[in-house]
């Protein structure tokens, strides 16, 4: 093995691999072992499970097939930490992941480091002509871990919110400045290009909005044309104070604002305010990772479901954008490169001219999560990554304050069921023009 080959491997893949893996461990540093083991609801996973599953991904798809003589850390982990890859094998039930008290947090970290050592061995031994074929798989593995970093944060916030002590594990953020009255951007419509281009960038007119790595998921392609009708998009997100007006006006009590399924969900689960809001001493409080704090009236409302976002927009005489309207509008705004702040993990005031389009809160759209014309999932087991979920999900756009910065791009399609609230989701309105 030449020194040049080792240096190429380090420069191309090993350094970013180590950076992503280290950030995951940085995020869990304020947590106790008990914090890492508990599971607060079936839709969430224990922190420890996220740590193990992301290592399972690298072990399953890179080390076992491509590193000669590799011996798994523990063969039982293939079953325990498989998420939904049916073509790989059976999985432990998702809703019971909190029952996996063993292996403990220390052993899971040992598993991570074992995988890391062998990934380094694989990369430094790899022949140059293998980089192209394995490079895309390694890049997918890093993107996968970054997605789990975001899920890890939302899942631990939900877990800690169930604690009556309302513990805080991050620093609070400064209050938002007063916002200007809501304004609108107007668009003529017509045939527009949507989706990721072959090089990973989104081209709209003379604008180029993509991510620096050129990476995109298979569900962002192929690039295709969509007809839009004239529409307007709000120039910022809806604030807490604006949402309070909806509550005070009886918005949660009037079925005329709600979809039928949303109304049934609201009544069944007794939903009367956004997730993590608490009414105490005649004022609203909000739980976040910094603990329980008085609700900031100027901050964008967050942790709302699609049903709540649609009901609010209906109350205002508006609607939510389609994902294509959102992308067409957002791709014309320069993408500010955010700094992922592990110390706060909460929305912060956006820079001038960015209008909270990116890296503030995920924005619900009215679009169901469906394949683009000509979509084909990746071959093999990794083809189960996105395509199999194209049913009963809705698309969110824009990223949030806890989204890894290199995932922020105009074409990124996040997706969740309409009742989801524990993600960092907000409201941007649209209307016909």
Short mmCIF file of C-alpha atoms in Angstrom, two decimals:
data_model
loop_
_atom_site.label_atom_id
_atom_site.label_comp_id
_atom_site.label_asym_id
_atom_site.label_seq_id
_atom_site.Cartn_x
_atom_site.Cartn_y
_atom_site.Cartn_z
CA UNK A 1 0.00 0.00 0.00
CA UNK A 2 1.48 3.32 -1.03
CA UNK A 3 1.45 6.44 1.12
CA UNK A 4 -0.26 8.25 -1.76
CA UNK A 5 -3.15 5.77 -1.76
CA UNK A 6 -3.61 6.20 1.99
CA UNK A 7 -3.57 9.98 1.66
CA UNK A 8 -6.10 9.86 -1.17
CA UNK A 9 -8.43 7.73 0.94
CA UNK A 10 -8.10 10.09 3.89
CA UNK A 11 -8.68 13.21 1.82
CA UNK A 12 -11.58 11.81 -0.13
CA UNK A 13 -13.55 9.84 2.43
CA UNK A 14 -11.97 9.12 5.79
CA UNK A 15 -11.86 12.71 7.03
CA UNK A 16 -15.55 13.45 6.27
CA UNK A 17 -16.47 10.03 7.63
CA UNK A 18 -14.74 10.75 10.93
CA UNK A 19 -16.30 14.23 11.13
CA UNK A 20 -19.84 12.88 10.72
CA UNK A 21 -19.30 10.06 13.18
CA UNK A 22 -17.76 12.39 15.76
CA UNK A 23 -20.65 14.86 15.54
CA UNK A 24 -23.07 12.07 16.46
CA UNK A 25 -21.08 11.38 19.62
CA UNK A 26 -20.86 15.11 20.37
CA UNK A 27 -24.66 15.35 20.24
CA UNK A 28 -25.07 12.65 22.89
CA UNK A 29 -22.43 14.01 25.25
CA UNK A 30 -24.92 15.83 27.57
CA UNK A 31 -27.06 12.69 27.93
CA UNK A 32 -27.06 10.05 30.64
CA UNK A 33 -27.10 6.34 29.87
CA UNK A 34 -30.77 6.27 30.92
CA UNK A 35 -31.48 9.12 28.48
CA UNK A 36 -30.00 6.99 25.71
CA UNK A 37 -32.02 3.86 26.45
CA UNK A 38 -35.61 5.03 26.97
CA UNK A 39 -38.21 5.25 24.19
CA UNK A 40 -41.04 7.77 24.58
CA UNK A 41 -43.38 6.59 21.78
CA UNK A 42 -43.48 4.02 18.95
CA UNK A 43 -42.53 6.61 16.31
CA UNK A 44 -39.34 7.55 18.17
CA UNK A 45 -36.26 5.43 18.80
CA UNK A 46 -33.85 5.38 21.73
CA UNK A 47 -30.67 7.39 21.24
CA UNK A 48 -28.64 4.24 21.75
CA UNK A 49 -30.51 2.54 18.92
CA UNK A 50 -29.66 5.40 16.53
CA UNK A 51 -25.99 5.03 17.47
CA UNK A 52 -26.05 1.31 16.78
CA UNK A 53 -28.22 1.39 13.65
CA UNK A 54 -26.01 3.90 11.83
CA UNK A 55 -23.04 1.61 12.52
CA UNK A 56 -25.10 -1.37 11.37
CA UNK A 57 -25.59 0.42 8.03
CA UNK A 58 -21.84 0.71 7.40
CA UNK A 59 -21.21 -2.82 8.61
CA UNK A 60 -24.00 -4.33 6.49
CA UNK A 61 -23.53 -2.48 3.22
CA UNK A 62 -19.78 -1.78 3.17
CA UNK A 63 -17.78 -3.95 5.53
CA UNK A 64 -19.42 -7.36 5.14
CA UNK A 65 -19.46 -7.34 1.32
CA UNK A 66 -16.23 -5.47 0.66
CA UNK A 67 -13.66 -6.00 3.43
CA UNK A 68 -12.04 -9.40 3.09
CA UNK A 69 -12.06 -11.41 6.30
CA UNK A 70 -14.33 -9.00 8.17
CA UNK A 71 -15.90 -10.49 11.31
CA UNK A 72 -19.04 -8.78 12.66
CA UNK A 73 -18.78 -7.24 16.11
CA UNK A 74 -21.79 -9.27 17.25
CA UNK A 75 -23.93 -11.35 14.83
CA UNK A 76 -27.05 -10.63 16.94
CA UNK A 77 -26.79 -6.95 16.04
CA UNK A 78 -27.90 -7.71 12.48
CA UNK A 79 -31.37 -8.43 13.86
CA UNK A 80 -31.44 -5.91 16.73
CA UNK A 81 -30.42 -2.84 14.74
CA UNK A 82 -31.92 -3.45 11.29
CA UNK A 83 -34.60 -0.80 10.79
CA UNK A 84 -36.76 -1.73 7.80
CA UNK A 85 -34.50 -3.50 5.29
CA UNK A 86 -36.60 -6.59 4.66
CA UNK A 87 -34.24 -7.86 2.00
CA UNK A 88 -31.45 -7.99 4.61
CA UNK A 89 -33.46 -9.94 7.18
CA UNK A 90 -35.94 -9.72 10.04
CA UNK A 91 -36.04 -6.75 12.42
CA UNK A 92 -36.75 -6.32 16.10
CA UNK A 93 -40.15 -4.54 16.47
CA UNK A 94 -39.77 -0.77 16.25
CA UNK A 95 -42.23 0.01 19.04
CA UNK A 96 -40.20 -2.15 21.46
CA UNK A 97 -36.73 -0.72 20.85
CA UNK A 98 -36.75 0.83 24.32
CA UNK A 99 -36.78 -2.68 25.75
CA UNK A 100 -33.30 -3.36 24.39
CA UNK A 101 -31.54 -2.50 27.67
CA UNK A 102 -28.59 -4.64 26.59
CA UNK A 103 -26.23 -4.04 24.92
CA UNK A 104 -25.61 -0.99 27.06
CA UNK A 105 -24.39 2.41 25.95
CA UNK A 106 -20.73 1.52 26.54
CA UNK A 107 -20.97 -1.59 24.36
CA UNK A 108 -22.78 0.33 21.63
CA UNK A 109 -19.95 2.88 21.56
CA UNK A 110 -17.47 0.01 21.39
CA UNK A 111 -19.44 -1.29 18.39
CA UNK A 112 -19.27 2.11 16.71
CA UNK A 113 -15.51 2.33 17.19
CA UNK A 114 -15.03 -1.22 15.95
CA UNK A 115 -16.87 -0.32 12.75
CA UNK A 116 -14.92 2.93 12.44
CA UNK A 117 -11.59 1.12 12.67
CA UNK A 118 -12.60 -1.32 9.96
CA UNK A 119 -13.98 1.41 7.67
CA UNK A 120 -10.57 3.08 7.93
CA UNK A 121 -8.95 -0.25 7.05
CA UNK A 122 -11.27 -0.69 4.06
CA UNK A 123 -10.63 2.78 2.70
CA UNK A 124 -6.87 2.68 3.05
CA UNK A 125 -6.71 -0.73 1.33
CA UNK A 126 -9.13 0.15 -1.46
CA UNK A 127 -7.85 0.02 -5.02
CA UNK A 128 -8.31 3.32 -6.89
CA UNK A 129 -10.74 1.79 -9.39
CA UNK A 130 -13.05 0.79 -6.51
CA UNK A 131 -13.50 4.31 -5.19
CA UNK A 132 -16.19 5.19 -7.72
CA UNK A 133 -18.40 2.19 -6.95
CA UNK A 134 -18.00 2.27 -3.17
CA UNK A 135 -17.83 6.04 -2.93
CA UNK A 136 -21.51 6.54 -3.71
CA UNK A 137 -22.43 3.90 -1.14
CA UNK A 138 -20.24 5.49 1.50
CA UNK A 139 -21.73 8.89 0.71
CA UNK A 140 -25.22 7.44 1.18
CA UNK A 141 -24.10 5.98 4.52
CA UNK A 142 -22.87 9.40 5.70
CA UNK A 143 -26.10 11.07 4.56
CA UNK A 144 -28.02 8.32 6.36
CA UNK A 145 -26.14 8.99 9.60
CA UNK A 146 -26.79 12.71 9.26
CA UNK A 147 -30.50 12.03 8.90
CA UNK A 148 -30.31 9.99 12.09
CA UNK A 149 -28.54 12.86 13.84
CA UNK A 150 -31.65 14.93 13.19
CA UNK A 151 -33.95 12.12 14.30
CA UNK A 152 -31.84 11.57 17.40
CA UNK A 153 -32.36 15.22 18.39
CA UNK A 154 -36.12 15.16 17.84
CA UNK A 155 -36.47 11.84 19.66
CA UNK A 156 -34.50 12.92 22.73
CA UNK A 157 -36.48 16.18 22.90
CA UNK A 158 -39.73 14.21 22.90
CA UNK A 159 -38.41 11.90 25.59
CA UNK A 160 -37.21 14.71 27.87
CA UNK A 161 -40.47 16.59 27.38
CA UNK A 162 -42.23 13.72 29.16
CA UNK A 163 -40.17 14.36 32.29
CA UNK A 164 -42.08 16.62 34.76
CA UNK A 165 -38.78 18.29 35.69
CA UNK A 166 -38.52 19.64 32.11
CA UNK A 167 -34.73 19.16 31.98
CA UNK A 168 -32.60 21.28 29.68
CA UNK A 169 -29.49 20.00 27.91
CA UNK A 170 -28.66 22.94 25.63
CA UNK A 171 -28.21 26.71 25.93
CA UNK A 172 -31.23 28.99 25.34
CA UNK A 173 -31.40 31.21 22.25
CA UNK A 174 -32.01 34.94 22.12
CA UNK A 175 -35.54 36.22 21.62
CA UNK A 176 -36.64 36.95 18.06
CA UNK A 177 -37.02 40.58 17.02
CA UNK A 178 -40.52 41.80 16.05
CA UNK A 179 -41.48 40.70 12.57
CA UNK A 180 -42.90 42.83 9.80
CA UNK A 181 -46.43 42.32 8.56
CA UNK A 182 -46.79 39.28 6.34
CA UNK A 183 -46.01 40.00 2.71
CA UNK A 184 -46.25 37.92 -0.43
CA UNK A 185 -44.04 36.86 -3.32
CA UNK A 186 -45.95 36.53 -6.59
CA UNK A 187 -45.21 34.02 -9.35
CA UNK A 188 -46.65 33.76 -12.83
CA UNK A 189 -46.68 30.00 -13.06
CA UNK A 190 -46.13 28.09 -16.28
CA UNK A 191 -43.90 25.09 -17.01
CA UNK A 192 -41.07 24.88 -14.49
CA UNK A 193 -38.23 22.43 -13.89
CA UNK A 194 -38.37 20.47 -10.64
CA UNK A 195 -35.94 18.06 -9.01
CA UNK A 196 -32.26 17.35 -8.84
CA UNK A 197 -30.16 17.68 -11.96
CA UNK A 198 -27.68 14.91 -12.81
CA UNK A 199 -24.89 16.78 -11.04
CA UNK A 200 -26.99 17.24 -7.89
CA UNK A 201 -27.83 20.90 -8.44
CA UNK A 202 -31.18 22.51 -9.10
CA UNK A 203 -31.24 24.96 -12.00
CA UNK A 204 -34.03 27.54 -12.14
CA UNK A 205 -33.65 30.26 -14.73
CA UNK A 206 -30.23 31.77 -14.10
CA UNK A 207 -30.13 30.58 -10.50
CA UNK A 208 -28.12 27.61 -9.30
CA UNK A 209 -29.15 26.22 -5.95
CA UNK A 210 -27.68 22.94 -4.79
CA UNK A 211 -25.31 21.51 -2.24
CA UNK A 212 -21.57 21.60 -2.45
CA UNK A 213 -21.16 17.82 -2.41
CA UNK A 214 -23.47 17.31 -5.39
CA UNK A 215 -25.25 14.55 -3.47
CA UNK A 216 -28.99 14.05 -3.63
CA UNK A 217 -31.33 11.20 -2.75
CA UNK A 218 -32.97 9.06 -5.40
CA UNK A 219 -36.40 10.53 -4.56
CA UNK A 220 -35.24 13.99 -5.73
CA UNK A 221 -34.86 12.71 -9.30
CA UNK A 222 -35.33 12.66 -12.19
CA UNK A 223 -35.55 16.32 -13.04
CA UNK A 224 -38.82 16.98 -14.83
CA UNK A 225 -41.29 19.68 -15.79
CA UNK A 226 -44.39 20.61 -13.80
CA UNK A 227 -47.11 23.12 -14.73
CA UNK A 228 -47.79 25.72 -12.07
CA UNK A 229 -50.65 28.20 -12.05
CA UNK A 230 -50.13 31.76 -10.78
CA UNK A 231 -49.58 31.71 -7.03
CA UNK A 232 -48.21 33.70 -4.13
CA UNK A 233 -45.99 32.47 -1.30
CA UNK A 234 -45.70 34.15 2.09
CA UNK A 235 -42.37 35.87 2.68
CA UNK A 236 -41.85 34.35 6.15
CA UNK A 237 -43.11 31.69 8.52
CA UNK A 238 -46.10 32.11 10.82
CA UNK A 239 -45.17 33.27 14.33
CA UNK A 240 -46.25 32.03 17.74
CA UNK A 241 -48.32 35.16 18.33
CA UNK A 242 -50.14 34.72 15.01
CA UNK A 243 -50.86 31.12 15.90
CA UNK A 244 -52.09 32.18 19.36
CA UNK A 245 -54.69 34.33 17.57
CA UNK A 246 -55.92 31.19 15.82
CA UNK A 247 -56.24 29.41 19.17
CA UNK A 248 -57.98 32.38 20.81
CA UNK A 249 -60.43 32.60 17.90
CA UNK A 250 -61.52 29.00 18.55
CA UNK A 251 -59.56 27.51 15.67
CA UNK A 252 -59.26 24.15 17.41
CA UNK A 253 -63.02 24.06 18.03
CA UNK A 254 -64.34 24.81 14.53
CA UNK A 255 -64.53 21.79 12.20
CA UNK A 256 -64.91 24.06 9.16
CA UNK A 257 -61.16 24.71 9.21
CA UNK A 258 -60.15 21.07 9.41
CA UNK A 259 -59.91 18.13 7.07
CA UNK A 260 -62.21 15.34 8.18
CA UNK A 261 -59.36 13.03 9.16
CA UNK A 262 -57.61 15.90 10.93
CA UNK A 263 -60.71 16.76 12.91
CA UNK A 264 -61.12 13.13 13.98
CA UNK A 265 -57.44 13.01 15.03
CA UNK A 266 -57.74 16.29 16.95
CA UNK A 267 -60.82 15.11 18.82
CA UNK A 268 -59.49 11.63 19.51
CA UNK A 269 -56.14 12.84 20.86
CA UNK A 270 -57.56 16.02 22.46
CA UNK A 271 -55.19 18.29 20.55
CA UNK A 272 -55.68 21.95 21.52
CA UNK A 273 -52.26 23.56 20.92
CA UNK A 274 -48.90 22.77 19.28
CA UNK A 275 -46.77 20.03 20.77
CA UNK A 276 -44.63 21.12 23.76
CA UNK A 277 -46.88 24.10 24.59
CA UNK A 278 -48.03 24.37 28.19
CA UNK A 279 -50.54 26.93 29.55
CA UNK A 280 -49.59 27.96 33.07
CA UNK A 281 -50.12 31.15 35.13
CA UNK A 282 -52.24 32.66 32.33
CA UNK A 283 -49.48 32.45 29.77
CA UNK A 284 -48.03 30.01 27.26
CA UNK A 285 -44.78 28.18 27.87
CA UNK A 286 -42.85 26.00 25.44
CA UNK A 287 -40.56 23.08 26.11
CA UNK A 288 -37.36 22.78 24.09
CA UNK A 289 -33.98 21.22 24.64
CA UNK A 290 -33.03 24.28 26.70
CA UNK A 291 -35.89 23.46 29.11
CA UNK A 292 -39.29 25.04 29.73
CA UNK A 293 -39.34 28.72 28.76
CA UNK A 294 -41.93 31.44 28.21
CA UNK A 295 -43.24 31.32 24.65
CA UNK A 296 -41.44 33.78 22.38
CA UNK A 297 -44.28 35.54 20.50
CA UNK A 298 -42.08 36.51 17.53
CA UNK A 299 -40.46 33.12 16.99
CA UNK A 300 -41.95 30.92 14.27
CA UNK A 301 -44.52 28.44 15.53
CA UNK A 302 -43.11 24.92 15.49
CA UNK A 303 -44.02 21.32 16.19
CA UNK A 304 -47.33 21.45 14.36
CA UNK A 305 -48.88 18.71 12.25
CA UNK A 306 -49.95 19.01 8.64
CA UNK A 307 -53.55 19.05 9.86
CA UNK A 308 -52.86 22.02 12.16
CA UNK A 309 -50.94 23.86 9.44
CA UNK A 310 -53.80 23.36 6.98
CA UNK A 311 -56.41 24.43 9.54
CA UNK A 312 -54.48 27.61 10.32
CA UNK A 313 -54.10 28.45 6.62
CA UNK A 314 -57.82 27.83 6.04
CA UNK A 315 -58.65 30.17 8.94
CA UNK A 316 -56.52 32.84 7.27
CA UNK A 317 -58.25 32.30 3.91
CA UNK A 318 -55.10 30.78 2.42
CA UNK A 319 -53.62 27.33 1.83
CA UNK A 320 -50.31 25.52 1.96
CA UNK A 321 -48.02 25.51 -1.05
CA UNK A 322 -47.48 22.45 -3.16
CA UNK A 323 -43.96 21.10 -2.94
CA UNK A 324 -43.41 22.25 -6.54
CA UNK A 325 -44.51 25.82 -5.80
CA UNK A 326 -42.19 25.85 -2.78
CA UNK A 327 -39.20 24.57 -4.77
CA UNK A 328 -39.80 26.95 -7.66
CA UNK A 329 -39.90 29.91 -5.26
CA UNK A 330 -37.07 28.79 -2.97
CA UNK A 331 -34.66 27.98 -5.78
CA UNK A 332 -34.66 31.69 -6.67
CA UNK A 333 -33.40 32.68 -3.23
CA UNK A 334 -29.70 32.37 -2.48
CA UNK A 335 -29.04 29.45 -0.17
CA UNK A 336 -27.46 30.75 3.00
CA UNK A 337 -24.92 28.28 4.32
CA UNK A 338 -26.05 27.57 7.87
CA UNK A 339 -23.87 26.69 10.82
CA UNK A 340 -25.15 23.67 12.70
CA UNK A 341 -25.16 24.85 16.33
CA UNK A 342 -24.99 21.81 18.60
CA UNK A 343 -25.03 24.12 21.62
CA UNK A 344 -28.59 25.39 21.03
CA UNK A 345 -30.47 23.09 18.58
CA UNK A 346 -33.31 25.58 18.23
CA UNK A 347 -34.49 28.08 15.59
CA UNK A 348 -32.59 31.34 15.50
CA UNK A 349 -33.19 34.57 13.59
CA UNK A 350 -32.35 34.13 9.91
CA UNK A 351 -29.95 36.31 7.99
CA UNK A 352 -31.27 39.24 5.94
CA UNK A 353 -32.87 38.27 2.67
CA UNK A 354 -33.36 34.58 3.45
CA UNK A 355 -36.91 34.77 4.83
CA UNK A 356 -36.66 31.54 6.86
CA UNK A 357 -36.81 29.49 3.68
CA UNK A 358 -33.91 27.29 4.69
CA UNK A 359 -32.55 25.84 7.95
CA UNK A 360 -35.17 27.34 10.27
CA UNK A 361 -38.15 24.95 10.29
CA UNK A 362 -39.37 22.27 7.93
CA UNK A 363 -42.36 23.64 6.03
CA UNK A 364 -45.38 21.46 5.39
CA UNK A 365 -46.68 21.32 1.84
CA UNK A 366 -50.02 19.96 0.66
CA UNK A 367 -48.25 17.49 -1.64
CA UNK A 368 -48.43 13.79 -1.02
CA UNK A 369 -45.08 12.02 -1.16
CA UNK A 370 -45.08 10.34 -4.56
CA UNK A 371 -42.43 9.30 -7.10
CA UNK A 372 -41.38 11.72 -9.80
CA UNK A 373 -42.09 10.65 -13.42
CA UNK A 374 -39.46 8.09 -14.37
CA UNK A 375 -38.32 7.49 -10.78
CA UNK A 376 -36.44 4.27 -10.17
CA UNK A 377 -35.16 3.25 -6.74
CA UNK A 378 -31.53 2.30 -6.37
CA UNK A 379 -30.69 -1.33 -7.03
CA UNK A 380 -30.40 -3.82 -4.18
CA UNK A 381 -31.27 -3.43 -0.52
CA UNK A 382 -30.46 0.29 -0.48
CA UNK A 383 -33.38 0.70 -2.88
CA UNK A 384 -35.60 0.32 0.21
CA UNK A 385 -34.28 3.66 1.48
CA UNK A 386 -36.95 6.03 0.11
CA UNK A 387 -39.27 4.48 -2.45
CA UNK A 388 -41.05 2.05 -0.15
CA UNK A 389 -42.49 4.94 1.89
CA UNK A 390 -44.39 6.58 -0.98
CA UNK A 391 -47.79 6.04 0.64
CA UNK A 392 -49.73 8.06 3.24
CA UNK A 393 -46.93 10.60 3.68
CA UNK A 394 -46.73 14.33 2.96
CA UNK A 395 -43.74 16.36 1.82
CA UNK A 396 -41.93 18.98 3.88
CA UNK A 397 -39.33 21.35 2.43
CA UNK A 398 -36.56 23.68 3.52
CA UNK A 399 -34.74 21.90 6.33
CA UNK A 400 -34.63 23.03 9.93
CA UNK A 401 -32.23 24.34 12.54
CA UNK A 402 -31.22 20.75 13.33
CA UNK A 403 -30.80 19.58 9.73
CA UNK A 404 -27.16 18.93 8.77
CA UNK A 405 -26.04 21.93 6.69
CA UNK A 406 -25.05 19.94 3.62
CA UNK A 407 -28.59 18.52 3.46
CA UNK A 408 -30.08 21.98 2.93
CA UNK A 409 -31.03 22.41 -0.72
CA UNK A 410 -34.06 23.43 -2.75
CA UNK A 411 -34.75 19.90 -4.01
CA UNK A 412 -34.61 18.00 -0.68
CA UNK A 413 -37.86 16.12 0.04
CA UNK A 414 -38.57 15.20 3.64
CA UNK A 415 -41.75 13.22 4.33
CA UNK A 416 -43.90 12.31 7.32
CA UNK A 417 -47.49 11.32 8.10
CA UNK A 418 -49.99 14.17 8.48
CA UNK A 419 -50.20 13.81 12.28
CA UNK A 420 -46.44 14.16 12.89
CA UNK A 421 -45.59 16.91 15.37
CA UNK A 422 -42.32 15.99 17.10
CA UNK A 423 -40.27 17.08 14.09
CA UNK A 424 -39.21 20.74 13.77
CA UNK A 425 -42.07 21.69 11.44
CA UNK A 426 -43.65 25.10 10.85
CA UNK A 427 -46.11 26.90 8.58
CA UNK A 428 -45.59 28.93 5.41
CA UNK A 429 -48.78 29.94 3.65
CA UNK A 430 -49.59 30.22 -0.03
CA UNK A 431 -52.57 31.37 -2.08
CA UNK A 432 -53.79 31.46 -5.64
CA UNK A 433 -52.85 34.63 -7.47
#
